[in-house]
XYZ file of C-alpha atoms in Angstrom:
675
model
C 0.013 0.015 -0.013
C 1.321 3.429 -0.994
C -0.297 6.788 -0.210
C -0.639 9.009 -3.257
C -2.396 12.188 -2.211
C -4.357 13.663 0.665
C -6.696 16.652 0.414
C -8.111 18.472 3.421
C -11.046 20.811 2.940
C -11.964 23.002 5.941
C -10.656 20.366 8.287
C -9.409 21.466 11.681
C -6.924 24.301 11.301
C -6.674 23.773 7.530
C -8.571 26.603 5.819
C -9.956 26.149 2.409
C -8.704 23.218 0.262
C -5.144 21.976 1.038
C -3.588 19.101 -0.915
C -0.338 17.209 -0.465
C 1.147 15.022 -3.212
C 2.531 11.934 -1.358
C 3.985 9.997 -4.328
C 7.556 8.820 -3.722
C 10.434 8.417 -6.083
C 12.950 5.682 -6.721
C 15.394 5.487 -3.787
C 13.572 8.458 -2.235
C 10.910 7.018 0.045
C 10.553 10.021 2.385
C 7.899 12.704 2.331
C 9.010 15.406 4.781
C 6.355 17.578 6.349
C 7.477 20.304 8.723
C 5.440 22.337 11.106
C 5.710 24.075 14.452
C 3.799 22.786 17.399
C 0.088 23.371 16.933
C 0.348 23.852 13.138
C -1.578 20.671 12.280
C 0.923 17.800 11.946
C -1.063 15.505 14.195
C -4.282 16.693 12.506
C -2.804 15.463 9.199
C -2.114 12.061 10.764
C -5.654 12.011 12.152
C -7.078 12.877 8.698
C -5.379 9.832 7.105
C -6.871 7.520 9.767
C -10.280 9.226 9.639
C -10.558 8.827 5.938
C -9.803 5.088 6.188
C -11.636 4.080 9.389
C -14.291 6.669 10.118
C -15.787 6.170 13.583
C -13.244 3.438 14.367
C -10.227 5.731 13.695
C -7.951 6.258 16.702
C -7.587 10.019 16.269
C -5.558 11.781 18.913
C -7.870 14.792 19.081
C -10.997 12.722 19.717
C -10.434 11.314 23.171
C -13.706 10.242 24.700
C -15.850 12.464 22.465
C -18.754 11.036 20.536
C -17.956 10.565 16.816
C -20.519 13.233 15.750
C -19.148 15.759 18.201
C -15.599 15.100 16.982
C -16.622 15.627 13.346
C -18.627 18.722 14.279
C -15.559 20.176 16.083
C -13.257 19.221 13.180
C -14.985 21.721 10.858
C -12.849 24.847 10.485
C -14.058 27.427 12.955
C -14.203 30.150 10.269
C -16.199 27.971 7.882
C -19.972 27.612 7.568
C -20.817 24.337 9.357
C -23.738 23.703 6.994
C -21.265 23.461 4.133
C -19.095 21.124 6.171
C -15.666 19.577 5.720
C -14.101 16.692 3.867
C -11.000 14.493 3.755
C -9.903 12.762 0.545
C -7.209 10.068 0.625
C -5.810 8.511 -2.543
C -3.623 5.405 -2.420
C -2.600 2.360 -4.433
C -2.674 -1.329 -3.441
C -0.981 -4.112 -5.381
C -2.918 -7.416 -5.566
C -1.648 -10.363 -7.540
C 0.832 -8.154 -9.361
C -1.786 -5.549 -10.423
C -1.885 -2.088 -8.916
C -5.326 -0.706 -7.932
C -5.938 3.025 -7.307
C -8.302 3.913 -4.499
C -9.921 7.282 -3.813
C -11.712 7.594 -0.466
C -13.775 10.765 0.091
C -15.250 11.199 3.628
C -17.344 14.417 4.029
C -19.760 15.740 6.631
C -21.835 18.838 7.324
C -24.260 20.170 9.974
C -27.950 19.944 9.067
C -30.122 21.578 11.754
C -29.257 19.976 15.041
C -27.877 16.844 13.482
C -24.693 15.984 11.515
C -24.717 14.100 8.243
C -21.728 12.101 7.053
C -21.069 10.762 3.502
C -18.524 8.175 2.279
C -17.671 7.637 -1.393
C -15.036 5.174 -2.489
C -13.802 4.847 -6.087
C -11.357 2.283 -7.485
C -9.130 2.673 -10.572
C -11.294 5.345 -12.208
C -8.966 8.386 -11.920
C -5.911 6.082 -12.111
C -6.877 4.598 -15.463
C -7.579 8.039 -16.929
C -4.275 9.504 -15.591
C -2.181 6.548 -16.781
C -3.819 6.452 -20.188
C -6.016 9.519 -21.037
C -7.341 7.758 -24.155
C -9.024 5.237 -21.871
C -11.909 7.318 -20.701
C -13.890 4.870 -18.633
C -17.323 5.572 -17.205
C -17.432 5.059 -13.424
C -19.239 1.960 -12.197
C -21.708 3.653 -9.852
C -23.216 0.441 -8.548
C -19.789 -1.025 -7.638
C -18.764 2.298 -6.071
C -21.967 2.344 -3.987
C -21.500 -1.268 -2.824
C -17.863 -0.656 -2.052
C -18.717 2.489 -0.087
C -21.428 0.677 1.892
C -19.040 -2.180 2.750
C -15.890 -0.151 3.175
C -15.482 -0.930 6.919
C -14.978 -4.577 6.024
C -13.006 -3.946 2.800
C -10.431 -1.697 4.453
C -9.649 -4.489 6.926
C -8.407 -6.542 3.981
C -6.158 -3.695 2.841
C -4.881 -2.398 6.199
C -6.399 -3.869 9.399
C -7.005 -1.276 12.085
C -4.765 -3.089 14.566
C -1.926 -3.047 12.043
C -2.550 0.631 11.231
C -1.469 1.575 14.711
C 1.947 0.085 13.812
C 2.028 1.970 10.520
C 0.762 5.373 11.765
C 2.264 6.325 15.046
C 3.262 9.287 17.251
C 6.978 9.223 17.980
C 6.466 10.729 21.405
C 3.892 8.144 22.374
C 5.556 5.152 20.765
C 7.789 4.842 23.851
C 4.901 2.971 25.571
C 5.609 0.006 23.262
C 8.769 -0.613 25.333
C 6.554 -1.755 28.168
C 6.520 -5.587 28.205
C 2.707 -5.932 28.370
C 2.137 -3.360 25.664
C 4.928 -4.807 23.512
C 3.438 -8.312 23.871
C 0.080 -7.077 22.702
C 1.566 -5.282 19.696
C 3.729 -8.283 18.752
C 0.844 -10.658 18.996
C -1.386 -8.417 16.888
C 1.303 -7.850 14.278
C 2.333 -11.522 14.001
C -1.228 -12.632 13.599
C -2.525 -9.816 11.303
C 0.547 -8.551 9.510
C 2.545 -11.798 9.113
C -0.347 -14.070 8.167
C -0.518 -16.387 11.270
C -4.165 -15.416 11.716
C -4.903 -16.776 8.251
C -3.627 -20.204 9.272
C -5.738 -20.017 12.518
C -8.809 -18.972 10.562
C -8.244 -21.922 8.130
C -8.053 -24.272 11.136
C -11.323 -22.774 12.471
C -13.031 -23.097 9.126
C -11.923 -26.790 8.833
C -13.336 -27.476 12.334
C -16.611 -25.842 11.318
C -16.616 -27.997 8.216
C -16.103 -31.113 10.298
C -18.929 -30.169 12.595
C -21.256 -29.569 9.675
C -20.366 -32.973 8.202
C -20.952 -34.882 11.406
C -24.611 -35.931 11.321
C -25.234 -38.008 14.421
C -27.652 -40.861 13.738
C -28.663 -39.181 10.498
C -29.796 -42.274 8.687
C -32.009 -43.422 11.646
C -33.329 -39.868 11.890
C -34.270 -39.922 8.237
C -35.916 -43.392 8.576
C -37.946 -42.203 11.582
C -38.938 -39.150 9.570
C -40.039 -41.280 6.608
C -41.980 -43.614 8.850
C -43.762 -40.693 10.586
C -44.663 -39.085 7.259
C -45.972 -42.401 5.864
C -48.203 -42.736 8.863
C -49.407 -39.168 8.402
C -50.066 -39.814 4.740
C -52.181 -42.919 5.631
C -54.024 -40.934 8.289
C -54.791 -38.094 5.865
C -55.958 -40.543 3.228
C -58.304 -42.236 5.741
C -59.719 -38.944 6.869
C -60.194 -37.974 3.233
C -62.196 -41.142 2.418
C -64.383 -40.545 5.464
C -64.992 -36.941 4.472
C -65.901 -38.021 0.973
C -68.458 -40.528 2.292
C -69.951 -37.834 4.602
C -70.144 -35.418 1.638
C -72.012 -38.008 -0.529
C -74.442 -38.705 2.364
C -75.053 -34.947 2.886
C -75.716 -34.418 -0.830
C -78.331 -37.252 -0.765
C -79.921 -35.535 2.240
C -79.934 -32.240 0.382
C -81.734 -33.760 -2.652
C -84.463 -35.209 -0.321
C -84.779 -31.865 1.519
C -85.078 -30.022 -1.830
C -87.911 -32.329 -2.971
C -89.830 -31.964 0.334
C -89.425 -28.187 0.197
C -90.647 -28.076 -3.422
C -93.805 -30.068 -2.441
C -94.581 -27.699 0.456
C -93.959 -24.680 -1.794
C -96.432 -25.913 -4.327
C -99.084 -26.722 -1.709
C -98.531 -23.365 -0.048
C -99.011 -21.495 -3.326
C -102.079 -23.595 -4.126
C -103.734 -22.538 -0.878
C -103.036 -18.917 -1.540
C -100.013 -18.771 0.692
C -98.382 -16.143 -1.453
C -101.274 -13.762 -0.874
C -101.349 -14.709 2.800
C -97.660 -13.761 3.197
C -98.365 -10.528 1.386
C -101.458 -9.722 3.454
C -99.807 -7.149 5.631
C -98.054 -5.652 2.631
C -101.366 -5.407 0.734
C -103.116 -3.849 3.682
C -100.309 -1.255 3.968
C -100.591 -0.545 0.251
C -104.342 -0.094 0.509
C -103.934 2.225 3.426
C -101.417 4.359 1.585
C -103.666 4.382 -1.558
C -106.750 5.437 0.452
C -104.766 8.213 2.151
C -103.602 9.462 -1.265
C -107.178 9.376 -2.563
C -108.372 11.381 0.433
C -105.603 13.939 -0.158
C -106.599 14.280 -3.759
C -110.240 14.863 -2.857
C -109.244 17.491 -0.304
C -107.120 19.219 -2.896
C -110.044 19.163 -5.438
C -112.413 20.680 -2.788
C -109.929 23.485 -2.222
C -109.809 24.212 -5.928
C -113.633 24.137 -6.191
C -113.877 26.574 -3.260
C -112.264 29.242 -5.484
C -113.549 30.926 -8.642
C -113.770 27.566 -10.538
C -117.676 27.439 -10.361
C -117.763 30.608 -12.480
C -116.926 28.408 -15.467
C -120.650 27.537 -15.445
C -121.522 31.254 -16.143
C -119.466 31.584 -19.254
C -122.266 33.479 -21.276
C -122.956 35.874 -18.410
C -119.272 36.714 -18.132
C -119.145 37.434 -21.857
C -122.118 39.860 -21.578
C -120.527 41.495 -18.554
C -117.366 42.036 -20.547
C -119.347 43.684 -23.451
C -121.353 45.944 -21.097
C -118.073 47.002 -19.331
C -116.582 47.939 -22.701
C -119.689 50.025 -23.631
C -119.732 51.890 -20.316
C -116.010 52.551 -20.602
C -116.535 53.991 -24.183
C -119.401 56.232 -23.041
C -117.324 57.647 -20.204
C -114.499 58.337 -22.597
C -116.888 60.037 -25.122
C -118.384 62.298 -22.427
C -114.955 63.386 -21.394
C -114.126 64.214 -25.031
C -117.330 66.387 -25.436
C -116.338 68.544 -22.469
C -112.939 69.107 -23.971
C -114.437 69.890 -27.441
C -116.777 72.469 -25.895
C -113.856 74.334 -24.357
C -111.973 74.078 -27.634
C -114.896 75.456 -29.709
C -115.367 78.404 -27.434
C -111.671 79.284 -27.680
C -111.699 78.880 -31.454
C -114.807 81.092 -31.956
C -113.099 83.818 -29.957
C -110.376 83.888 -32.582
C -112.627 84.052 -35.672
C -114.096 87.253 -37.277
C -117.846 87.770 -36.951
C -118.655 87.046 -40.619
C -117.128 83.555 -40.324
C -118.528 82.479 -36.934
C -122.010 81.309 -38.108
C -120.733 78.694 -40.481
C -118.102 77.385 -38.050
C -120.644 77.298 -35.217
C -122.812 75.098 -37.345
C -120.083 72.692 -38.213
C -118.972 72.423 -34.629
C -122.477 71.766 -33.272
C -122.940 68.993 -35.854
C -119.695 67.371 -34.709
C -120.679 67.594 -30.998
C -124.142 66.190 -31.762
C -122.627 63.203 -33.597
C -120.242 62.455 -30.704
C -122.911 62.818 -28.025
C -124.822 59.868 -29.476
C -122.079 57.425 -28.210
C -122.519 58.620 -24.691
C -126.120 57.511 -24.450
C -126.653 53.910 -23.127
C -129.885 51.908 -22.894
C -128.629 50.282 -19.681
C -126.028 51.763 -17.373
C -124.863 49.385 -14.672
C -122.366 51.844 -13.317
C -119.456 49.254 -13.464
C -116.148 50.295 -11.918
C -113.479 51.603 -14.350
C -111.022 48.607 -13.596
C -113.602 45.854 -14.253
C -111.947 44.848 -17.564
C -108.525 44.240 -15.985
C -110.195 42.229 -13.160
C -112.027 40.103 -15.670
C -108.685 39.430 -17.500
C -107.100 38.187 -14.237
C -110.186 36.098 -13.594
C -109.807 34.401 -16.979
C -106.167 33.428 -16.190
C -107.153 32.005 -12.767
C -110.007 30.016 -14.275
C -107.748 28.454 -16.893
C -105.182 27.496 -14.205
C -107.858 26.049 -11.857
C -109.439 24.165 -14.687
C -106.163 22.429 -15.587
C -105.469 21.630 -11.949
C -108.983 20.218 -11.464
C -108.529 17.979 -14.527
C -105.167 16.711 -13.209
C -106.679 15.944 -9.784
C -109.624 14.106 -11.339
C -107.219 11.932 -13.318
C -105.116 11.144 -10.238
C -108.260 10.346 -8.247
C -109.444 7.957 -10.920
C -106.079 6.125 -10.773
C -106.058 6.120 -6.956
C -109.664 4.796 -6.928
C -108.718 2.009 -9.334
C -105.662 1.062 -7.159
C -107.883 0.897 -4.009
C -110.425 -1.305 -5.833
C -107.691 -3.655 -7.047
C -106.187 -3.943 -3.530
C -109.647 -4.700 -2.153
C -110.039 -7.522 -4.682
C -106.640 -8.962 -3.744
C -107.371 -8.741 -0.026
C -110.660 -10.474 -0.633
C -108.726 -13.458 -2.113
C -106.424 -13.845 0.941
C -107.169 -17.231 2.612
C -107.868 -17.492 6.290
C -104.931 -17.998 8.624
C -106.112 -21.404 9.760
C -105.876 -22.800 6.252
C -102.254 -21.937 5.529
C -100.663 -21.640 8.970
C -99.757 -25.320 9.314
C -98.353 -25.483 5.768
C -96.385 -22.271 6.369
C -94.776 -23.632 9.554
C -93.884 -26.918 7.865
C -92.392 -25.009 4.894
C -90.250 -22.777 7.194
C -88.962 -25.836 9.158
C -88.066 -27.639 5.893
C -86.311 -24.414 4.683
C -84.171 -24.425 7.839
C -83.364 -28.103 7.287
C -82.395 -27.409 3.692
C -80.014 -24.528 4.785
C -78.517 -26.763 7.506
C -77.724 -29.550 5.057
C -76.245 -27.050 2.578
C -73.967 -25.588 5.348
C -72.830 -29.183 6.243
C -71.968 -29.782 2.588
C -69.899 -26.574 2.385
C -67.990 -27.584 5.554
C -67.354 -31.092 4.211
C -66.095 -29.591 0.862
C -63.720 -27.253 2.762
C -62.456 -30.140 4.868
C -61.831 -32.295 1.778
C -59.877 -29.396 0.116
C -57.752 -28.986 3.256
C -57.137 -32.692 3.526
C -56.124 -32.723 -0.186
C -53.623 -29.945 0.494
C -52.286 -31.816 3.554
C -51.928 -34.977 1.477
C -49.992 -33.139 -1.246
C -47.764 -31.512 1.416
C -47.063 -34.900 3.057
C -46.377 -36.556 -0.318
C -43.884 -33.823 -1.207
C -42.197 -34.003 2.257
C -42.053 -37.847 1.993
C -40.484 -37.575 -1.438
C -37.864 -35.174 -0.135
C -37.181 -37.453 2.852
C -36.652 -40.380 0.469
C -34.313 -38.318 -1.671
C -32.437 -37.146 1.404
C -32.081 -40.687 2.609
C -30.757 -41.817 -0.772
C -28.338 -38.888 -0.869
C -27.237 -39.583 2.657
C -26.438 -43.164 1.786
C -24.561 -41.977 -1.308
C -22.655 -39.279 0.674
C -21.848 -41.415 3.649
C -18.426 -42.373 2.329
C -17.801 -38.822 1.124
C -18.668 -37.340 4.470
C -16.410 -39.843 6.260
C -13.602 -38.964 3.853
C -14.122 -35.207 4.424
C -14.020 -35.667 8.179
C -10.877 -37.750 8.094
C -8.986 -35.507 5.701
C -10.208 -32.401 7.532
C -8.829 -33.823 10.753
C -5.509 -34.538 9.083
C -5.462 -31.036 7.585
C -6.180 -29.456 11.004
C -3.316 -31.380 12.596
C -1.068 -30.366 9.689
C -2.132 -26.766 10.059
C -1.458 -26.963 13.857
C 2.099 -28.029 13.136
C 2.435 -25.533 10.212
C 1.094 -22.721 12.463
C 3.615 -23.555 15.191
C 6.459 -23.692 12.692
C 5.263 -20.511 10.934
C 4.903 -18.694 14.220
C 8.300 -19.833 15.398
C 9.854 -18.846 12.065
C 8.261 -15.382 12.177
C 9.227 -14.955 15.796
C 12.857 -15.976 15.021
C 12.977 -13.577 12.085
C 11.355 -10.867 14.142
C 13.838 -11.372 17.000
C 16.763 -10.943 14.559
C 15.141 -7.950 12.814
C 14.238 -6.102 16.034
C 17.608 -6.794 17.595
C 19.486 -5.745 14.448
C 17.359 -2.551 14.182
C 17.941 -1.711 17.814
C 21.670 -2.206 17.531
C 21.724 -0.001 14.431
C 19.902 2.775 16.278
C 21.547 2.556 19.678
C 24.572 4.583 20.608
C 25.562 2.098 23.341
C 26.366 -0.874 21.204
C 27.107 -3.272 24.085
C 23.985 -2.438 26.110
C 21.813 -5.188 24.692
C 23.393 -8.411 23.575
C 20.305 -10.509 22.820
C 16.512 -10.162 22.357
C 13.953 -12.959 22.754
C 10.204 -13.207 22.126
C 8.151 -15.834 23.894
C 5.863 -17.685 21.500
C 3.174 -18.280 24.141
C 2.739 -14.814 25.629
C 4.732 -12.863 23.058
C 6.729 -11.318 25.854
C 9.850 -9.455 24.774
C 13.006 -10.008 26.905
C 16.331 -8.113 26.594
C 19.620 -9.587 27.918
C 22.995 -8.024 28.378
C 26.399 -9.388 27.595
C 26.302 -11.470 30.829
C 23.031 -13.121 29.858
C 21.106 -11.217 32.504
C 17.642 -9.892 31.724
C 17.443 -6.166 31.323
C 14.548 -4.395 32.998
C 13.021 -1.918 30.514
C 12.734 0.488 33.399
C 16.535 0.738 33.431
C 16.485 2.227 29.914
C 16.346 5.948 29.440
C 13.355 7.578 27.790
C 15.287 7.872 24.514
C 16.379 4.250 24.696
C 12.889 3.047 25.267
C 11.733 5.092 22.337
C 14.441 3.561 20.165
C 13.413 0.096 21.392
C 9.803 0.743 20.401
C 10.903 2.083 17.025
C 13.126 -0.942 16.548
C 10.100 -3.198 17.256
C 8.026 -1.433 14.641
C 10.978 -1.341 12.215
C 11.579 -5.060 12.724
C 7.926 -5.844 12.052
C 8.006 -3.828 8.846
C 11.165 -5.683 7.704
C 9.627 -9.050 8.312
C 6.354 -7.960 6.629
C 8.295 -6.844 3.556
C 7.942 -3.091 3.847
C 4.581 -3.233 2.048
C 2.863 -0.630 4.214
C 3.624 3.092 4.554
C 5.087 4.489 7.793
C 3.663 7.760 8.993
C 5.656 9.071 11.907
C 4.544 12.154 13.908
C 7.208 13.868 16.027
C 9.894 11.274 15.199
C 12.848 12.535 17.202
C 11.365 13.673 20.578
C 13.410 12.792 23.700
C 16.439 11.718 21.596
C 19.922 13.128 21.828
C 21.825 14.268 18.838
C 23.646 10.926 18.248
C 20.399 8.904 18.352
C 18.790 11.468 16.079
C 21.538 11.047 13.542
C 21.170 7.256 13.719
C 17.438 7.540 12.983
C 18.005 9.968 10.177
C 20.779 7.964 8.568
C 19.655 4.376 9.217
C 15.979 4.193 10.057
C 14.006 6.775 8.065
C 15.444 5.912 4.651
C 14.846 2.203 5.297
C 11.705 2.171 7.464
C 9.447 1.348 4.558
C 8.888 1.905 0.891
C 7.098 5.097 1.862
C 7.838 7.213 4.952
C 5.872 10.328 5.964
C 7.830 12.355 8.570
C 5.837 15.027 10.452
C 8.565 17.057 12.161
C 9.228 20.310 13.951
C 12.072 22.572 13.010
C 14.009 21.449 16.088
C 13.750 17.774 15.169
C 14.693 17.771 11.495
C 16.911 20.803 11.615
C 19.144 22.193 8.908
C 21.958 19.689 9.765
C 19.648 16.650 9.751
C 17.894 17.812 6.608
C 21.279 17.819 4.856
C 21.846 14.181 5.911
C 18.264 13.182 4.916
C 18.011 15.237 1.717
C 19.152 12.543 -0.736
C 16.212 10.255 0.324
C 13.521 12.967 0.436
C 11.070 12.819 -2.494
C 8.959 15.830 -1.469
C 8.946 18.376 1.314
C 6.128 20.584 2.705
C 5.854 23.106 5.463
C 2.654 23.744 7.423
C 2.373 27.519 7.855
C 0.118 28.725 10.660
C -1.407 32.211 10.703
C -1.620 33.225 14.343
C -4.132 35.972 13.599
C -6.707 33.734 11.889
C -5.649 30.504 13.532
C -5.554 28.748 10.168
C -2.910 26.522 8.491
C -1.876 26.380 4.853
C 0.469 23.972 3.068
C 3.596 25.393 1.345
C 5.989 23.300 -0.754
C 9.515 23.103 0.596
C 11.018 22.771 4.023
C 12.419 25.514 6.293
C 15.955 25.365 4.916
C 15.067 24.322 1.424
C 15.281 26.691 -1.504
C 11.878 28.131 -2.260
C 10.654 27.947 1.325
C 12.658 30.720 2.870
C 9.612 32.756 3.648
C 8.299 29.977 5.862
C 10.746 30.645 8.613
């Protein structure tokens, strides 16, 4: 596994988007990252672990905080929490000689009172395009989604969490590994996870599980008992089915008889007028309603007759009254005109000369005489002036009442006919004594018919259920027979699997012991050699042993006496712990990156030079050093320079409390402004 790039966006003190290219070069495995205390070196180490392991990451800044609280506090304080932060880690893993490019993006933001986290994992997409731009491949979204959902398990295959603590460590805290108990735990975890011993143990466990699955105690007898039980059940179901079929046939015969008896009673009941007898109450109710409707119609007709309707019998008199009213109205109008003409004539004569008056007077008198004839009546009844309008209203009312009276008479005729018809039907209703006995017998027979029908339905349902049970038992019996045959066929195979599994387990036991002893022996040599390379006091430790039972680490001096780790100085304990990690990496083949935070704390100048010259260039194929200016100073940088592939400095702005990444180290060209 090699880290390729890490990008922090609004994470911790890192403001905005900060990226570090972590690719190494041939014979230059070191990525040097400098920063003063509080500039974000440990935050960078936490970011790598957070991207990989999420809530399981052992971040130094988390402590006992809840995961959501840690993520919430990791958002840069000057950034909008609703827009959130993200950590992107890109790395490559070689499997079966093929290199795969992973890109893990873990992001989160605040939404209301809650925090939402997102994880997206992509494999080989960007890598393929970078290596060969002509190969523009569409991302497999389904695979990416499945990989993201199962990342917690997948990352354990790449870099187990327990092993990660050996690969990513704080130089100041690594001293605790010199403690015998702590060292034993680390050695056991590393030997099992990193060196493959756990794979042998898992294989032994899987073989044992296989044996247990193959061991079927009394399986053949169990199958025989099962077959016998199912055969008995099949016979029982078949017997119950035959009985149910006989009952159903008997019930159907009873139903036919009940139907015949009921039909006879129905015919006799109808013959005696039973239909009318059953409808007697209904007919009486209908007659009552029809009589009430007839009475209502009569009442309505009386109300109409109480109005002006009888005047229809005086049609000629009304016509004469209309003529007389018109005459009297004309006479009144003519008399009014004569009075007006007299006033006009008098006015006109006053305007004429004397010689013309006689002729005009004569003409005017003739006109008035002619008009006065229309004012004379033989009979003057003195009718009121609005008699004609009243007569018109009366005509309209008479037409309306006439139509309403005709409608009521038609309805009365229909209601009368209905009452008469119901009377005739009621007259044909037989007496209760004639039909009561037949009616009771018919009702009892109807109940019997319904009971037999219900019995038939129940028997049919029972037969259907028994048929389903019979089919189920037949299928189960067939499966049991097949299982029995297969068991007989597999008996020898099962026995062979058990015997060979037992042999394989014993072989794996011996192989595991030999493999463990071999790894422990190699690890003893590697750790001792590493410790001697780093130690200033070459004769302090003569030998180093690791117990294969408890994985306890024991140091001995030149006299063969055990050395108490408490006798070692803080720097020596730190070197012992680093030697343990270095030895593990050597035995594992340097296939994991080493990320070392504060690598030279508590060490004197000679030990620092040993680490710079001997350990850092050879710790792994990729080494990330997170150092202060007092650790990798100008002198040590000169000794380390030939193995440094890239160098960065974390610059902290004390006014905004934010960190940015600048290429180059303090004493490198191009980074002078950093100091």
